Each structure stands twice: as C-alpha cells, then as structure tokens.
mmCIF file of C-alpha atoms and ligand atoms in Angstrom:
data_model
loop_
_atom_site.group_PDB
_atom_site.id
_atom_site.type_symbol
_atom_site.label_atom_id
_atom_site.label_comp_id
_atom_site.label_asym_id
_atom_site.label_seq_id
_atom_site.Cartn_x
_atom_site.Cartn_y
_atom_site.Cartn_z
ATOM 1 C CA UNK A 496 0.000 0.000 0.000
ATOM 2 C CA UNK A 497 1.371 3.386 -1.010
ATOM 3 C CA UNK A 498 0.833 6.448 1.171
ATOM 4 C CA UNK A 499 0.615 9.757 -0.691
ATOM 5 C CA UNK A 500 0.314 13.271 0.669
ATOM 6 C CA UNK A 501 -0.486 15.568 -2.224
ATOM 7 C CA UNK A 502 -3.484 15.758 -4.540
ATOM 8 C CA UNK A 503 -1.215 15.347 -7.601
ATOM 9 C CA UNK A 504 0.267 12.119 -6.226
ATOM 10 C CA UNK A 505 -3.217 10.866 -5.384
ATOM 11 C CA UNK A 506 -4.544 11.592 -8.858
ATOM 12 C CA UNK A 507 -1.513 9.981 -10.543
ATOM 13 C CA UNK A 508 -1.910 6.749 -8.524
ATOM 14 C CA UNK A 509 -5.642 6.575 -9.246
ATOM 15 C CA UNK A 510 -5.107 7.304 -12.959
ATOM 16 C CA UNK A 511 -2.749 4.323 -13.069
ATOM 17 C CA UNK A 512 -5.391 2.037 -11.512
ATOM 18 C CA UNK A 513 -8.041 3.379 -13.911
ATOM 19 C CA UNK A 514 -5.706 2.758 -16.866
ATOM 20 C CA UNK A 515 -5.632 -0.911 -15.782
ATOM 21 C CA UNK A 516 -9.431 -0.940 -15.988
ATOM 22 C CA UNK A 517 -9.937 -1.020 -12.234
ATOM 23 C CA UNK A 518 -12.971 0.373 -10.415
ATOM 24 C CA UNK A 519 -12.244 2.644 -7.451
ATOM 25 C CA UNK A 520 -13.674 2.344 -3.923
ATOM 26 C CA UNK A 521 -13.112 5.069 -1.350
ATOM 27 C CA UNK A 522 -13.242 5.195 2.461
ATOM 28 C CA UNK A 523 -12.641 8.632 3.996
ATOM 29 C CA UNK A 524 -11.607 8.593 7.670
ATOM 30 C CA UNK A 525 -9.977 10.749 10.312
ATOM 31 C CA UNK A 526 -7.661 7.888 11.334
ATOM 32 C CA UNK A 527 -7.277 6.182 14.724
ATOM 33 C CA UNK A 528 -8.782 3.204 12.967
ATOM 34 C CA UNK A 529 -10.817 0.544 14.754
ATOM 35 C CA UNK A 530 -12.823 -2.495 13.634
ATOM 36 C CA UNK A 531 -15.644 -0.194 12.462
ATOM 37 C CA UNK A 532 -13.344 1.510 9.931
ATOM 38 C CA UNK A 533 -11.849 -1.812 8.874
ATOM 39 C CA UNK A 534 -15.349 -3.097 8.070
ATOM 40 C CA UNK A 535 -15.760 -0.051 5.771
ATOM 41 C CA UNK A 536 -12.500 -0.842 3.970
ATOM 42 C CA UNK A 537 -13.465 -4.511 3.614
ATOM 43 C CA UNK A 538 -16.844 -3.478 2.223
ATOM 44 C CA UNK A 539 -15.109 -1.206 -0.298
ATOM 45 C CA UNK A 540 -12.819 -4.087 -1.286
ATOM 46 C CA UNK A 541 -15.896 -6.262 -1.946
ATOM 47 C CA UNK A 542 -17.396 -3.609 -4.216
ATOM 48 C CA UNK A 543 -14.377 -2.215 -6.078
ATOM 49 C CA UNK A 544 -11.020 -3.393 -7.485
ATOM 50 C CA UNK A 545 -8.803 -0.635 -6.077
ATOM 51 C CA UNK A 546 -9.438 0.711 -2.574
ATOM 52 C CA UNK A 547 -8.379 4.196 -1.550
ATOM 53 C CA UNK A 548 -8.628 5.340 2.081
ATOM 54 C CA UNK A 549 -7.945 8.818 3.388
ATOM 55 C CA UNK A 550 -6.835 9.931 6.828
ATOM 56 C CA UNK A 551 -7.362 13.625 7.445
ATOM 57 C CA UNK A 552 -8.408 15.192 10.740
ATOM 58 C CA UNK A 553 -10.464 17.973 9.197
ATOM 59 C CA UNK A 554 -10.224 21.204 11.242
ATOM 60 C CA UNK A 555 -13.221 22.646 9.374
ATOM 61 C CA UNK A 556 -15.651 20.241 11.096
ATOM 62 C CA UNK A 557 -14.507 20.888 14.676
ATOM 63 C CA UNK A 558 -15.976 23.704 16.769
ATOM 64 C CA UNK A 559 -13.655 26.044 18.714
ATOM 65 C CA UNK A 560 -14.218 24.189 22.004
ATOM 66 C CA UNK A 561 -14.092 20.680 20.517
ATOM 67 C CA UNK A 562 -11.395 17.993 20.619
ATOM 68 C CA UNK A 563 -9.409 18.797 17.419
ATOM 69 C CA UNK A 564 -6.042 19.006 19.198
ATOM 70 C CA UNK A 565 -6.489 15.898 21.287
ATOM 71 C CA UNK A 566 -8.018 13.864 18.435
ATOM 72 C CA UNK A 567 -5.728 10.775 18.328
ATOM 73 C CA UNK A 568 -3.194 10.590 15.482
ATOM 74 C CA UNK A 569 -1.926 7.002 15.054
ATOM 75 C CA UNK A 570 -0.614 6.851 11.464
ATOM 76 C CA UNK A 571 1.774 3.863 11.779
ATOM 77 C CA UNK A 572 -0.853 1.583 13.357
ATOM 78 C CA UNK A 573 -3.484 2.807 10.915
ATOM 79 C CA UNK A 574 -1.277 2.019 7.903
ATOM 80 C CA UNK A 575 -0.782 -1.566 9.098
ATOM 81 C CA UNK A 576 -4.508 -2.051 9.675
ATOM 82 C CA UNK A 577 -5.296 -0.694 6.210
ATOM 83 C CA UNK A 578 -2.785 -3.040 4.563
ATOM 84 C CA UNK A 579 -4.312 -5.993 6.434
ATOM 85 C CA UNK A 580 -7.832 -4.944 5.356
ATOM 86 C CA UNK A 581 -6.892 -4.871 1.651
ATOM 87 C CA UNK A 582 -6.455 -1.123 1.070
ATOM 88 C CA UNK A 583 -4.297 -0.215 -1.943
ATOM 89 C CA UNK A 584 -3.658 3.490 -1.489
ATOM 90 C CA UNK A 585 -3.709 5.837 1.501
ATOM 91 C CA UNK A 586 -4.180 9.571 1.028
ATOM 92 C CA UNK A 587 -2.790 11.381 4.055
ATOM 93 C CA UNK A 588 -2.752 15.101 3.249
ATOM 94 C CA UNK A 589 -1.772 17.931 5.543
ATOM 95 C CA UNK A 590 -4.027 20.920 6.190
ATOM 96 C CA UNK A 591 -1.925 22.843 3.640
ATOM 97 C CA UNK A 592 -2.690 20.199 0.972
ATOM 98 C CA UNK A 593 -6.440 20.235 1.633
ATOM 99 C CA UNK A 594 -6.801 23.991 2.148
ATOM 100 C CA UNK A 595 -3.882 25.534 0.198
ATOM 101 C CA UNK A 596 -5.595 28.932 0.058
ATOM 102 C CA UNK A 597 -6.524 28.933 3.749
ATOM 103 C CA UNK A 598 -9.683 27.736 5.438
ATOM 104 C CA UNK A 599 -11.295 31.176 5.602
ATOM 105 C CA UNK A 600 -11.427 31.548 1.813
ATOM 106 C CA UNK A 601 -12.439 27.926 1.192
ATOM 107 C CA UNK A 602 -15.725 27.524 -0.753
ATOM 108 C CA UNK A 603 -18.187 25.808 1.562
ATOM 109 C CA UNK A 604 -20.860 23.205 0.894
ATOM 110 C CA UNK A 605 -23.985 23.745 2.946
ATOM 111 C CA UNK A 606 -26.672 21.043 2.995
ATOM 112 C CA UNK A 607 -30.114 22.045 4.258
ATOM 113 C CA UNK A 608 -32.929 19.941 5.727
ATOM 114 C CA UNK A 609 -31.181 16.849 7.071
ATOM 115 C CA UNK A 610 -28.598 19.008 8.872
ATOM 116 C CA UNK A 611 -31.309 20.549 11.065
ATOM 117 C CA UNK A 612 -31.366 19.490 14.726
ATOM 118 C CA UNK A 613 -29.550 16.512 16.286
ATOM 119 C CA UNK A 614 -25.765 16.938 15.829
ATOM 120 C CA UNK A 615 -26.484 19.916 13.554
ATOM 121 C CA UNK A 616 -27.910 21.776 16.557
ATOM 122 C CA UNK A 617 -25.277 20.676 19.093
ATOM 123 C CA UNK A 618 -22.318 21.262 16.764
ATOM 124 C CA UNK A 619 -22.894 24.463 14.733
ATOM 125 C CA UNK A 620 -20.886 24.439 11.494
ATOM 126 C CA UNK A 621 -19.971 20.763 11.859
ATOM 127 C CA UNK A 622 -21.903 19.462 8.865
ATOM 128 C CA UNK A 623 -20.748 22.332 6.658
ATOM 129 C CA UNK A 624 -17.192 21.250 7.489
ATOM 130 C CA UNK A 625 -18.011 17.605 6.772
ATOM 131 C CA UNK A 626 -19.905 18.366 3.535
ATOM 132 C CA UNK A 627 -17.071 20.614 2.327
ATOM 133 C CA UNK A 628 -14.252 18.150 2.990
ATOM 134 C CA UNK A 629 -16.215 15.152 1.668
ATOM 135 C CA UNK A 630 -17.078 17.073 -1.532
ATOM 136 C CA UNK A 631 -13.391 17.926 -1.998
ATOM 137 C CA UNK A 632 -12.284 14.345 -1.319
ATOM 138 C CA UNK A 633 -14.889 12.882 -3.697
ATOM 139 C CA UNK A 634 -13.748 15.305 -6.404
ATOM 140 C CA UNK A 635 -10.110 14.400 -5.807
ATOM 141 C CA UNK A 636 -10.604 10.618 -5.798
ATOM 142 C CA UNK A 637 -13.605 10.393 -8.177
ATOM 143 C CA UNK A 638 -14.468 6.909 -6.926
ATOM 144 C CA UNK A 639 -17.183 4.597 -8.263
ATOM 145 C CA UNK A 640 -18.315 3.842 -4.713
ATOM 146 C CA UNK A 641 -17.642 5.424 -1.317
ATOM 147 C CA UNK A 642 -18.396 3.728 2.007
ATOM 148 C CA UNK A 643 -19.519 5.524 5.190
ATOM 149 C CA UNK A 644 -20.578 4.145 8.568
ATOM 150 C CA UNK A 645 -24.230 4.153 9.618
ATOM 151 C CA UNK A 646 -23.042 5.004 13.111
ATOM 152 C CA UNK A 647 -22.821 8.611 11.910
ATOM 153 C CA UNK A 648 -26.398 8.389 10.679
ATOM 154 C CA UNK A 649 -27.012 12.089 10.148
ATOM 155 C CA UNK A 650 -23.629 12.481 8.427
ATOM 156 C CA UNK A 651 -24.548 9.665 6.035
ATOM 157 C CA UNK A 652 -27.843 11.432 5.243
ATOM 158 C CA UNK A 653 -25.937 14.698 4.618
ATOM 159 C CA UNK A 654 -23.524 12.952 2.249
ATOM 160 C CA UNK A 655 -26.306 11.208 0.323
ATOM 161 C CA UNK A 656 -27.995 14.601 -0.065
ATOM 162 C CA UNK A 657 -24.898 16.467 -1.289
ATOM 163 C CA UNK A 658 -24.107 13.701 -3.803
ATOM 164 C CA UNK A 659 -27.694 13.893 -5.077
ATOM 165 C CA UNK A 660 -27.858 17.690 -5.176
ATOM 166 C CA UNK A 661 -24.404 18.243 -6.693
ATOM 167 C CA UNK A 662 -24.890 15.457 -9.279
ATOM 168 C CA UNK A 663 -21.808 13.556 -8.199
ATOM 169 C CA UNK A 664 -21.318 10.274 -10.022
ATOM 170 C CA UNK A 665 -20.613 8.032 -7.065
ATOM 171 C CA UNK A 666 -22.610 5.359 -5.256
ATOM 172 C CA UNK A 667 -22.733 5.968 -1.508
ATOM 173 C CA UNK A 668 -22.818 2.771 0.566
ATOM 174 C CA UNK A 669 -23.834 2.863 4.244
ATOM 175 C CA UNK A 670 -22.191 0.110 6.307
ATOM 176 C CA UNK A 671 -23.704 -1.217 9.572
ATOM 177 C CA UNK A 672 -22.369 -0.032 12.929
ATOM 178 C CA UNK A 673 -19.778 -2.328 14.493
ATOM 179 C CA UNK A 674 -20.306 -2.850 18.239
ATOM 180 C CA UNK A 675 -18.235 -4.163 21.116
ATOM 181 C CA UNK A 676 -19.523 -7.416 22.648
ATOM 182 C CA UNK A 677 -21.429 -5.404 25.283
ATOM 183 C CA UNK A 678 -23.185 -3.304 22.627
ATOM 184 C CA UNK A 679 -21.184 -0.061 22.708
ATOM 185 C CA UNK A 680 -20.773 1.315 19.180
ATOM 186 C CA UNK A 681 -17.077 1.447 18.251
ATOM 187 C CA UNK A 682 -15.745 5.001 18.070
ATOM 188 C CA UNK A 683 -12.368 6.680 18.212
ATOM 189 C CA UNK A 684 -13.754 8.689 21.111
ATOM 190 C CA UNK A 685 -14.314 5.549 23.259
ATOM 191 C CA UNK A 686 -10.593 5.781 24.027
ATOM 192 C CA UNK A 687 -11.271 8.959 26.037
ATOM 193 C CA UNK A 688 -13.580 7.110 28.480
ATOM 194 C CA UNK A 689 -12.376 6.258 31.994
ATOM 195 C CA UNK A 690 -12.759 2.607 33.067
ATOM 196 C CA UNK A 691 -15.877 3.537 35.004
ATOM 197 C CA UNK A 692 -17.408 5.440 32.065
ATOM 198 C CA UNK A 693 -16.554 2.607 29.673
ATOM 199 C CA UNK A 694 -18.268 0.102 32.001
ATOM 200 C CA UNK A 695 -21.421 2.262 32.069
ATOM 201 C CA UNK A 696 -21.434 3.051 28.324
ATOM 202 C CA UNK A 697 -23.507 0.048 27.113
ATOM 203 C CA UNK A 698 -26.461 1.776 28.829
ATOM 204 C CA UNK A 699 -26.684 4.009 25.740
ATOM 205 C CA UNK A 700 -27.301 1.144 23.317
ATOM 206 C CA UNK A 701 -29.632 -0.500 25.850
ATOM 207 C CA UNK A 702 -31.751 2.653 25.939
ATOM 208 C CA UNK A 703 -32.019 2.539 22.119
ATOM 209 C CA UNK A 704 -32.988 -1.131 22.228
ATOM 210 C CA UNK A 705 -35.666 -0.494 24.856
ATOM 211 C CA UNK A 706 -37.221 2.263 22.769
ATOM 212 C CA UNK A 707 -37.023 0.068 19.650
ATOM 213 C CA UNK A 708 -38.844 -2.785 21.395
ATOM 214 C CA UNK A 709 -41.599 -0.443 22.570
ATOM 215 C CA UNK A 710 -41.964 1.103 19.097
ATOM 216 C CA UNK A 711 -42.213 -2.324 17.498
ATOM 217 C CA UNK A 712 -44.886 -3.251 20.055
ATOM 218 C CA UNK A 713 -46.911 -0.265 18.776
ATOM 219 C CA UNK A 714 -46.116 2.381 21.404
ATOM 220 C CA UNK A 715 -46.676 5.873 19.985
ATOM 221 C CA UNK A 716 -46.091 8.017 23.058
ATOM 222 C CA UNK A 717 -42.630 9.049 21.855
ATOM 223 C CA UNK A 718 -42.172 11.705 24.548
ATOM 224 C CA UNK A 719 -42.697 9.168 27.361
ATOM 225 C CA UNK A 720 -40.280 6.686 25.776
ATOM 226 C CA UNK A 721 -37.645 9.386 25.471
ATOM 227 C CA UNK A 722 -38.109 10.603 29.016
ATOM 228 C CA UNK A 723 -37.685 7.085 30.456
ATOM 229 C CA UNK A 724 -34.588 6.432 28.324
ATOM 230 C CA UNK A 725 -32.981 9.752 29.237
ATOM 231 C CA UNK A 726 -33.561 9.023 32.919
ATOM 232 C CA UNK A 727 -31.814 5.651 32.437
ATOM 233 C CA UNK A 728 -28.877 7.482 30.804
ATOM 234 C CA UNK A 729 -28.689 9.935 33.706
ATOM 235 C CA UNK A 730 -28.764 7.013 36.178
ATOM 236 C CA UNK A 731 -25.822 5.470 34.300
ATOM 237 C CA UNK A 732 -23.847 8.720 34.716
ATOM 238 C CA UNK A 733 -24.412 10.180 31.227
ATOM 239 C CA UNK A 734 -25.614 13.683 30.441
ATOM 240 C CA UNK A 735 -28.043 13.386 27.506
ATOM 241 C CA UNK A 736 -27.413 15.836 24.643
ATOM 242 C CA UNK A 737 -30.302 14.684 22.451
ATOM 243 C CA UNK A 738 -32.479 11.622 22.087
ATOM 244 C CA UNK A 739 -34.980 11.722 19.247
ATOM 245 C CA UNK A 740 -37.183 9.512 17.123
ATOM 246 C CA UNK A 741 -37.158 10.547 13.473
ATOM 247 C CA UNK A 742 -38.362 9.279 10.131
ATOM 248 C CA UNK A 743 -35.458 7.143 8.892
ATOM 249 C CA UNK A 744 -35.066 8.570 5.336
ATOM 250 C CA UNK A 745 -35.913 12.268 5.602
ATOM 251 C CA UNK A 746 -34.851 12.662 9.268
ATOM 252 C CA UNK A 747 -37.943 14.761 9.968
ATOM 253 C CA UNK A 748 -39.530 14.219 13.422
ATOM 254 C CA UNK A 749 -41.443 10.932 13.394
ATOM 255 C CA UNK A 750 -45.221 10.612 13.526
ATOM 256 C CA UNK A 751 -47.347 7.671 14.688
ATOM 257 C CA UNK A 752 -48.010 6.790 11.008
ATOM 258 C CA UNK A 753 -44.322 6.404 10.084
ATOM 259 C CA UNK A 754 -43.091 2.851 9.509
ATOM 260 C CA UNK A 755 -39.364 3.501 8.989
ATOM 261 C CA UNK A 756 -37.968 5.076 12.113
ATOM 262 C CA UNK A 757 -34.548 5.849 13.501
ATOM 263 C CA UNK A 758 -33.773 6.584 17.140
ATOM 264 C CA UNK A 759 -30.742 8.837 17.493
ATOM 265 C CA UNK A 760 -28.852 9.882 20.588
ATOM 266 C CA UNK A 761 -25.851 11.857 21.732
ATOM 267 C CA UNK A 762 -24.727 11.867 25.356
ATOM 268 C CA UNK A 763 -21.768 13.100 27.339
ATOM 269 C CA UNK A 764 -19.657 11.064 29.734
ATOM 270 C CA UNK A 765 -17.662 13.878 31.325
ATOM 271 C CA UNK A 766 -16.374 15.822 28.310
ATOM 272 C CA UNK A 767 -16.557 12.857 25.931
ATOM 273 C CA UNK A 768 -19.538 12.991 23.592
ATOM 274 C CA UNK A 769 -20.800 9.675 22.217
ATOM 275 C CA UNK A 770 -23.415 9.131 19.512
ATOM 276 C CA UNK A 771 -25.423 6.088 18.500
ATOM 277 C CA UNK A 772 -28.606 5.198 16.629
ATOM 278 C CA UNK A 773 -30.911 2.319 15.838
ATOM 279 C CA UNK A 774 -33.224 1.900 12.854
ATOM 280 C CA UNK A 775 -36.677 0.443 13.567
ATOM 281 C CA UNK A 776 -39.022 -0.907 10.908
ATOM 282 C CA UNK A 777 -42.604 -1.402 11.998
HETATM 283 O O1 PAF B 1913 -16.738 10.302 9.742
HETATM 284 C C1 PAF B 1913 -15.608 10.834 9.681
HETATM 285 O O2 PAF B 1913 -14.590 10.270 10.103
HETATM 286 C C2 PAF B 1913 -15.470 12.225 9.075
HETATM 287 O O3 PAF B 1913 -16.547 13.026 9.394
HETATM 288 C C3 PAF B 1913 -15.227 12.203 7.555
HETATM 289 C C4 PAF B 1913 -16.408 11.610 6.788
HETATM 290 C C5 PAF B 1913 -13.971 11.413 7.233
HETATM 291 C C6 PAF B 1913 -15.030 13.639 7.036
HETATM 292 O O4 PAF B 1913 -13.958 14.258 7.662
#
C-alpha cells in the first residue's frame, strides 16, 4: 500500500489504476482506525477493485471548544490495519494540501434539511465542514463507490444529499455499525472514556434497544419513551445531549403513522460525547 500526501500524487496513482481498468472504492476517515473503519475498507474491497482510504483530521468540522487538538493521530498503526484490510492506497494530506488557500477563503458546501437538529444543533458548522471536505475528497478521488458508517447516521444522510444535489457520479454505501460485545458502538472517542465510564457506556445502546422494542410493540407516546430512556442514561452517569425519534429517510420528526424510524442519541460522559442510533421498521 502506497501512502501519498499531495493531490497530484493521489490523482496519478488513481489514474494508473483506472488505466488498468480497475474500479475505485473510497473510504474517507480521520484515522485512529478501529474495527468499524476496517469493516468499511473490507466493504469497499468487496465492491471495487482498487481501494483508496484517506486519513485527514479535518479542522473545518470541529468547533472552537471541541477535541481537534487531542483527536488521536496514530498513522503507523493505521497504515498496518489498512494493509491488512486490503487497502491499496492511503491519502494522508496535511491541512496545507487540503486547504492551500486557507480555510477562511475555502468555498463551503452547505446542505439544508437533514442538517437541522440533532448533531447539527449541538455542533454548529460541523456538517458544513463535513460536507465541504467530503465534496473535496470525492472530487479528488472520483471513486465509483464510497463507504460511510451508519453510526454517523445524520452524516450519512448529509452525504447522500450532497451527492444527489451536486450530481456527483458516485454510489454511496452505508455500512452497519460495528459494536463491542457489550453493545457499545465502536468510536475513536471511546478511548477517552475512563474505566468507570466505559463500564457504564452500554447503557446508551440499551436505551435505544428499549425504545425500539416499545416502538415495534406499537407504542406511539414518543415523549414518554424518550423521558424514560434519558432518565436511564442519567442514572448510568451520562448527560443526555439529544435523544430523538425521526423518520429514517428524511430525518424529519417521526409521527405515529411512520413505519421507517430511527432513534438517534448523543450523550456526554464527562467531556466525551458519544453518539449512536438504531433503525426500527414497523
Ligand atoms: O466520519 C468521519 O470520520 C469524518 O466526518 C469524515 C467523513 C472522514 C469527514 O472528515
């Protein structure tokens, strides 16, 4: 697996693969790779001949008080994991390669609708930063398919929307969330949890499962379900940020008539913010 830093090197390596008739699969990441990312790379390898991954901790999607500086950078380990997962090319640009004219003058991509509420409300500017960097990366790599985790459910909806609205010729594949044996969704941020917080963290997934069971059994008092689940999170030592039931495709607030639902949550353990979601068909 080659690691390249500049856009010119990236394009040259991809042009070579294209010249050999290969299809291109792409997995953008911010590094600190875990089994969830590896599943994305493996999925890309199943769907394309030549797999490109990127590692770029994108400053544009972090708020001023967020964890940009302490976001873990583990390039050597990540490279080994990517090789083992069947990745062919790693793009690892610096901020100067991604934003050569500065971040202030960077053209931004702003997606409306699905960015409203949830993480869009808690993290102002976050999805503009994500949509901008993903648009740039998709234009640089020009893959046939790109794979994103369903764990970042709202992000996946944002990316599907920008690809649709900007007429990008790429198929977006959403890959299922990978969980630890006790149910906690894998995340780079799990590494920030203390032992005590880590032991309590499965309570988040349990609260999603409890709501899902009730919804499947026909419960339509969403407010009561949410209140009970948030109390359970508080009892487990978490500070709920949001917990909502939405229509799974449009992400608008769910109604009793909706059949495709998604329950989404964000909660803090100390300063660490975790997110998770569960889709419910009924
Ligand atoms: O999900 C992530 O790791 C990031 O938001 C992404 C899609 C790589 C954009 O920086």
